[in-house]
Amino acid sequence: MIARADCNNFYASCERVFRPELEGKPVLVLSNNDGCVIARSNEVKALGIKMGEPAFKIKELIRKNKVNVFSTNFMLYGDMSNRVMSILKEESSSIEIYSIDEAFMDMSEIGGVEEKAILLRAQVKQWTGIPISIGLAHTKVLAKIANHIAKKYKKNGVFVLEGTDLIERALKFFPVEDLWGIGRQSAKLLHKNNIKTAWQLAQCDDRWIKRNLNITGLKLVKELRGEICYPLGVVQAAKKNICTSRSFGKEVHSIDELRESVSTFASNCAKKLRDQNTVCKKLSVFILTNPFKPEAKQYQGYQILEFPTATNDSLEISKMALQGLRNIFKEDCIYKKAGVIVHDISSENQLQLNMFDKVDRAKRKNLMFAYDTLNNKMGRDTVRLTIQGFDRKWKMKQEQLSPCYTTRITELLEVKL
DNA sequence: TCTGGGGTCCTAGGACCC
DNA sequence: TCTGGGGTCCTAGGACCC
């Protein structure tokens, strides 16, 4: 039996732990620079405030309803997460920590799972102050559904989804678009084909599913039918990509400020690399202007660089990242390499990049991904630095490389201290 | 519809090889 | 330069997740 434990309104709950007087009152957490909503207590949800909503649009609503607004405090959330997870670990050593606020656990060897789960939930609440919900079933996808039901409809926060009748009833009432792995595109396609519930999806022909939703969709459907396709991943796998990115809260007009950020973000990525004992081969840097400033022209820059030898050394990585930033502002380099950008930082130190739309299709190929992603998701002027992980070939060498690099870095850091 | 900041996996098509 | 077939590796881009 797989249990899926999930913290309710996690960030908002964390803030409440230290402000118990906010129990029962609306609590909302805003993203970096107080841009948009990233966590809501139930009271805030009831006000109709949506996830991801820009803060400026709901100012009035916040004021009228005396909503308690917090800026993110990821140190706090990470710490609270560790506390919750360590309690869960004591219950079951086979645990996969899936994200900051949720985990899958193997509870198959534990008899009376429902009672156990209820107790576990009470324990987490008592020791950390964080309310959680637990869904139990034989596959991860079903456990997710069980969790949904537990959170929404069960006073004790626990639901066991087991037995053909109960599963059928649950699936018939569960909207297909709420399934784990069905996003906007897939939902649209399914609706067009008159598939509205999880149950209807589970009845579909395998070949049709594979053709329309590919192998991922097929796995999802098999899990709905009770066949395990996503086994519990107990060991924490090393990240294949590491990324540090941030929006500035204000406009940036100096290259020095960009250099500062790029350098800091590079070190940050390097530290993450060392923490998981890996090295990187490639690095990409990109920047773009504020896409939400309608009157301004939009520009962006993007560079991929490759290290001669894979590394996790902060200095090497920072240097390379700064080289990338320089390249972005160097015309000759751009068209040869990443296919974009440039011109000068004009007289007033304004950032001036070639306009995206003027770059022809072939040249901008590399940029499409960055552009789409950022245009959709990021606010304000942004510097993002990504370090790409290993492909298969490199992975083989990784074990030999990383200890030696790690040692070197440790020495280096000690010297610096 | 969208004023964060992270990640993952899959697939098609191009580059390259014999 | 278009006359064969088979294969692998790589990566951009799409879709999804929290």
PDB file of C-alpha atoms in Angstrom, chain A residues 279 390 392-403:
ATOM      1  CA  VAL A 279      30.154  18.175 -11.837  1.00  0.00           C
ATOM      2  CA  PHE A 390      25.444  14.943 -17.603  1.00  0.00           C
ATOM      3  CA  ARG A 392      24.755   9.217 -20.375  1.00  0.00           C
ATOM      4  CA  LYS A 393      28.308   9.123 -21.567  1.00  0.00           C
ATOM      5  CA  TRP A 394      29.460  11.651 -19.051  1.00  0.00           C
ATOM      6  CA  LYS A 395      27.713   9.953 -16.221  1.00  0.00           C
ATOM      7  CA  MET A 396      30.139   7.072 -16.524  1.00  0.00           C
ATOM      8  CA  LYS A 397      33.034   9.342 -15.764  1.00  0.00           C
ATOM      9  CA  GLN A 398      31.260  11.251 -13.086  1.00  0.00           C
ATOM     10  CA  GLU A 399      32.142   8.993 -10.198  1.00  0.00           C
ATOM     11  CA  GLN A 400      35.800   9.171 -10.959  1.00  0.00           C
ATOM     12  CA  LEU A 401      35.721  12.901 -11.314  1.00  0.00           C
ATOM     13  CA  SER A 402      33.615  14.168  -8.500  1.00  0.00           C
ATOM     14  CA  PRO A 403      35.560  13.147  -5.380  1.00  0.00           C
TER      15      PRO A 403
END
